[in-house]
């Protein structure tokens, strides 16, 4: 896939998408239900933004029973990965990213069937 810098930075400029990517960088794979709980955003909104990230080639998705799990793509070009890593470094201690990470850590469970 060919990545254009302007397209990448446009995707990263959206708060919801950057929040999703920041959480996906913390775990090998996350169910959309984990993102909903961590970000306190409605599932349809997150699914829409995750679709944009998938179309951009930044995330992969995998259906597991009734749930869709997302992960950061591992085969990103070095410059794309470096840009993402810089963004993640910049968001680590800022809000709402820090609260999202805290809620994600508390929420992670072996099964989405145990979702609260």
XYZ file of N, CA and C in Angstrom:
348
model
N 0.844 -1.181 0.000
C 0.000 0.000 0.000
C 0.888 1.242 0.000
N 0.487 2.216 -0.763
C 1.201 3.488 -0.852
C 0.605 4.462 0.172
N 1.449 5.009 1.002
C 1.009 5.948 2.033
C 1.447 7.352 1.660
N 0.496 8.269 1.639
C 0.784 9.676 1.383
C 0.856 10.408 2.718
N 1.899 11.208 2.935
C 2.010 11.932 4.207
C 0.780 12.778 4.532
N 0.222 13.468 3.539
C -0.937 14.323 3.824
C -2.135 13.491 4.267
N -2.304 12.308 3.682
C -3.404 11.433 4.095
C -3.192 10.921 5.517
N -1.961 10.512 5.821
C -1.668 10.013 7.165
C -1.928 11.090 8.212
N -1.421 12.292 7.971
C -1.581 13.339 8.975
C -3.028 13.816 9.075
N -3.790 13.726 7.998
C -5.220 14.036 8.072
C -5.934 13.024 8.961
N -5.570 11.755 8.826
C -6.162 10.707 9.667
C -5.794 10.936 11.130
N -4.523 11.263 11.388
C -4.061 11.478 12.764
C -4.627 12.751 13.382
N -5.082 13.688 12.558
C -5.610 14.955 13.068
C -6.977 14.800 13.724
N -7.625 13.668 13.527
C -8.936 13.431 14.133
C -8.752 12.829 15.523
N -9.338 13.464 16.534
C -9.174 13.035 17.927
C -9.616 11.590 18.142
N -10.762 11.216 17.627
C -11.270 9.855 17.838
C -10.339 8.822 17.217
N -9.877 9.079 16.009
C -8.982 8.120 15.357
C -7.641 8.022 16.075
N -7.113 9.151 16.531
C -5.844 9.110 17.259
C -6.008 8.386 18.590
N -7.150 8.577 19.247
C -7.416 7.847 20.496
C -7.467 6.344 20.230
N -8.144 5.932 19.157
C -8.206 4.503 18.804
C -6.812 3.949 18.555
N -6.033 4.638 17.752
C -4.686 4.166 17.433
C -3.814 4.078 18.676
N -3.941 5.059 19.551
C -3.141 5.069 20.776
C -3.447 3.844 21.628
N -4.719 3.480 21.734
C -5.084 2.283 22.502
C -4.635 1.009 21.787
N -4.781 0.978 20.475
C -4.363 -0.210 19.726
C -2.855 -0.431 19.816
N -2.111 0.619 20.044
C -0.658 0.484 20.191
C -0.280 -0.170 21.517
N -1.210 -0.214 22.461
C -0.923 -0.750 23.796
C -1.158 -2.252 23.912
N -1.902 -2.825 22.969
C -2.256 -4.246 23.026
C -2.116 -4.864 21.639
N -1.831 -6.159 21.567
C -1.715 -6.808 20.253
C -3.022 -6.782 19.460
N -4.149 -6.855 20.159
C -5.455 -6.882 19.510
C -6.497 -6.441 20.528
N -7.455 -5.640 20.064
C -8.536 -5.197 20.947
C -9.876 -5.378 20.260
N -10.821 -5.861 21.023
C -12.201 -5.956 20.574
C -12.786 -4.542 20.547
N -13.684 -4.312 19.624
C -14.325 -3.000 19.569
C -15.011 -2.685 20.902
N -15.475 -3.715 21.616
C -16.128 -3.481 22.913
C -15.147 -2.895 23.924
N -13.865 -3.278 23.841
C -12.850 -2.704 24.727
C -12.653 -1.223 24.425
N -12.645 -0.887 23.149
C -12.482 0.514 22.758
C -13.682 1.345 23.193
N -14.877 0.792 23.033
C -16.096 1.487 23.465
C -16.025 1.800 24.954
N -15.664 0.818 25.752
C -15.591 1.020 27.199
C -14.476 1.984 27.585
N -13.325 1.843 26.977
C -12.181 2.685 27.335
C -12.393 4.135 26.925
N -12.985 4.340 25.764
C -13.135 5.692 25.241
C -14.465 6.332 25.605
N -15.396 5.509 26.076
C -16.739 5.997 26.414
C -17.396 6.705 25.225
N -17.299 6.032 24.111
C -17.897 6.521 22.869
C -18.827 5.444 22.332
N -19.855 5.827 21.568
C -20.775 4.828 21.019
C -20.098 3.930 19.978
N -20.502 2.678 19.965
C -19.925 1.692 19.057
C -20.036 2.101 17.588
N -21.185 2.614 17.124
C -21.252 2.990 15.705
C -20.229 4.073 15.330
N -20.010 5.023 16.221
C -19.025 6.078 15.961
C -17.629 5.481 15.837
N -17.270 4.605 16.777
C -15.939 4.004 16.739
C -15.777 3.097 15.529
N -16.804 2.348 15.194
C -16.720 1.467 14.022
C -16.485 2.274 12.748
N -17.128 3.423 12.645
C -16.930 4.300 11.485
C -15.471 4.745 11.404
N -14.917 5.204 12.517
C -13.535 5.681 12.528
C -12.543 4.534 12.318
N -12.835 3.382 12.876
C -11.977 2.213 12.659
C -11.993 1.795 11.187
N -13.135 1.977 10.540
C -13.224 1.708 9.104
C -12.306 2.621 8.299
N -12.240 3.883 8.687
C -11.332 4.827 8.025
C -9.886 4.379 8.223
N -9.556 3.981 9.446
C -8.196 3.517 9.744
C -7.855 2.246 8.966
N -8.840 1.374 8.807
C -8.639 0.140 8.038
C -8.419 0.475 6.562
N -9.248 1.366 6.013
C -9.109 1.763 4.610
C -7.762 2.432 4.351
N -7.265 3.162 5.335
C -5.966 3.831 5.220
C -4.820 2.820 5.305
N -5.130 1.607 5.770
C -4.111 0.569 5.873
C -3.330 0.596 7.171
N -3.872 1.276 8.181
C -3.173 1.376 9.465
C -3.560 0.269 10.432
N -4.780 -0.246 10.300
C -5.237 -1.299 11.207
C -5.780 -2.483 10.409
N -5.724 -3.633 11.054
C -6.315 -4.856 10.510
C -7.488 -5.229 11.402
N -8.460 -5.895 10.828
C -9.593 -6.354 11.630
C -9.790 -7.847 11.418
N -10.336 -8.474 12.444
C -10.602 -9.912 12.405
C -11.876 -10.183 13.192
N -12.812 -10.863 12.551
C -14.053 -11.219 13.232
C -13.817 -12.461 14.071
N -14.218 -12.376 15.345
C -14.160 -13.521 16.260
C -15.552 -13.657 16.855
N -16.301 -14.630 16.348
C -17.707 -14.819 16.728
C -18.454 -13.523 16.420
N -19.105 -12.936 17.421
C -19.906 -11.731 17.183
C -19.100 -10.445 17.285
N -17.828 -10.534 17.637
C -17.006 -9.355 17.879
C -15.974 -9.164 16.784
N -15.634 -7.909 16.549
C -14.554 -7.581 15.627
C -13.375 -7.088 16.459
N -12.225 -7.684 16.206
C -10.996 -7.307 16.905
C -10.109 -6.525 15.939
N -9.485 -5.495 16.467
C -8.631 -4.625 15.664
C -7.211 -4.660 16.193
N -6.259 -4.458 15.293
C -4.848 -4.381 15.676
C -4.136 -3.432 14.721
N -3.045 -2.858 15.214
C -2.196 -2.062 14.336
C -1.533 -2.993 13.337
N -1.446 -2.572 12.112
C -0.749 -3.371 11.100
C 0.726 -3.439 11.466
N 1.320 -4.577 11.238
C 2.728 -4.762 11.596
C 3.673 -4.483 10.428
N 3.135 -4.377 9.232
C 3.980 -4.190 8.050
C 3.963 -2.756 7.517
N 3.828 -1.798 8.416
C 3.801 -0.395 8.008
C 5.198 0.057 7.587
N 5.275 0.965 6.612
C 6.580 1.520 6.262
C 7.222 2.192 7.483
N 8.536 2.219 7.497
C 9.268 2.754 8.654
C 8.866 4.187 8.977
N 8.672 5.030 7.964
C 8.334 6.425 8.245
C 6.931 6.544 8.847
N 6.006 5.676 8.420
C 4.651 5.689 8.985
C 4.708 5.246 10.442
N 5.434 4.178 10.706
C 5.570 3.685 12.087
C 6.240 4.736 12.970
N 7.245 5.422 12.444
C 7.928 6.469 13.212
C 6.977 7.625 13.522
N 6.142 8.003 12.560
C 5.171 9.080 12.788
C 4.153 8.661 13.848
N 3.674 7.417 13.759
C 2.733 6.915 14.763
C 3.384 6.866 16.141
N 4.593 6.345 16.217
C 5.286 6.256 17.506
C 5.490 7.635 18.122
N 5.811 8.622 17.296
C 5.972 9.993 17.804
C 4.642 10.522 18.337
N 3.560 10.236 17.628
C 2.238 10.662 18.097
C 1.894 9.979 19.416
N 2.175 8.690 19.526
C 1.877 7.958 20.761
C 2.695 8.506 21.922
N 3.959 8.808 21.668
C 4.823 9.377 22.711
C 4.264 10.715 23.191
N 3.746 11.501 22.259
C 3.193 12.804 22.610
C 1.875 12.738 23.352
N 1.158 11.636 23.217
C -0.157 11.533 23.856
C -0.138 10.779 25.182
N 0.950 10.100 25.496
C 1.007 9.210 26.664
C 0.426 9.786 27.945
N 0.771 11.012 28.271
C 0.355 11.574 29.558
C -0.712 12.651 29.410
N -1.174 12.875 28.201
C -2.182 13.901 27.965
C -3.579 13.306 28.036
N -4.537 14.185 28.275
C -5.938 13.784 28.263
C -6.490 14.002 26.862
N -7.406 13.192 26.424
C -8.087 12.101 27.111
C -7.345 10.761 27.025
N -6.182 10.751 26.391
C -5.460 9.499 26.125
C -5.087 8.739 27.398
N -4.629 9.467 28.417
C -4.218 8.810 29.667
C -5.412 8.151 30.351
N -6.554 8.842 30.365
C -7.753 8.242 30.962
C -8.238 7.045 30.149
N -8.162 7.145 28.825
C -8.533 6.005 27.974
C -7.687 4.784 28.335
N -6.382 4.994 28.462
C -5.466 3.885 28.773
C -5.765 3.296 30.142
N -6.086 4.149 31.085
C -6.408 3.684 32.444
C -7.679 2.834 32.425
N -8.703 3.308 31.707
C -9.953 2.538 31.616
C -9.738 1.232 30.855
N -8.906 1.269 29.814
C -8.629 0.041 29.062
C -7.962 -0.991 29.953
N -6.980 -0.574 30.699
C -6.268 -1.495 31.587
C -7.234 -2.135 32.583
N -8.158 -1.336 33.128
C -9.134 -1.851 34.089
C -10.156 -2.764 33.409
N -10.444 -2.512 32.145
C -11.502 -3.218 31.429
C -11.069 -4.553 30.829
N -9.790 -4.686 30.501
C -9.359 -5.889 29.788
C -9.745 -7.152 30.541
N -10.374 -8.039 29.801
C -10.786 -9.326 30.354
C -10.593 -10.365 29.259
N -10.556 -11.644 29.630
C -10.320 -12.666 28.613
C -11.447 -12.803 27.598
N -12.622 -12.312 27.925
C -13.747 -12.517 27.027
C -14.649 -11.304 27.005
N -15.081 -10.918 25.828
C -16.024 -9.808 25.711
C -17.388 -10.186 26.265
N -17.627 -11.471 26.424
C -18.898 -11.905 26.998
C -19.042 -11.428 28.433
N -17.929 -11.061 29.052
C -17.970 -10.582 30.429
C -18.060 -9.067 30.490
N -18.375 -8.434 29.350
C -18.444 -6.971 29.307
C -19.481 -6.465 30.290
N -19.108 -5.387 30.935
C -20.010 -4.799 31.930
C -21.019 -3.901 31.267
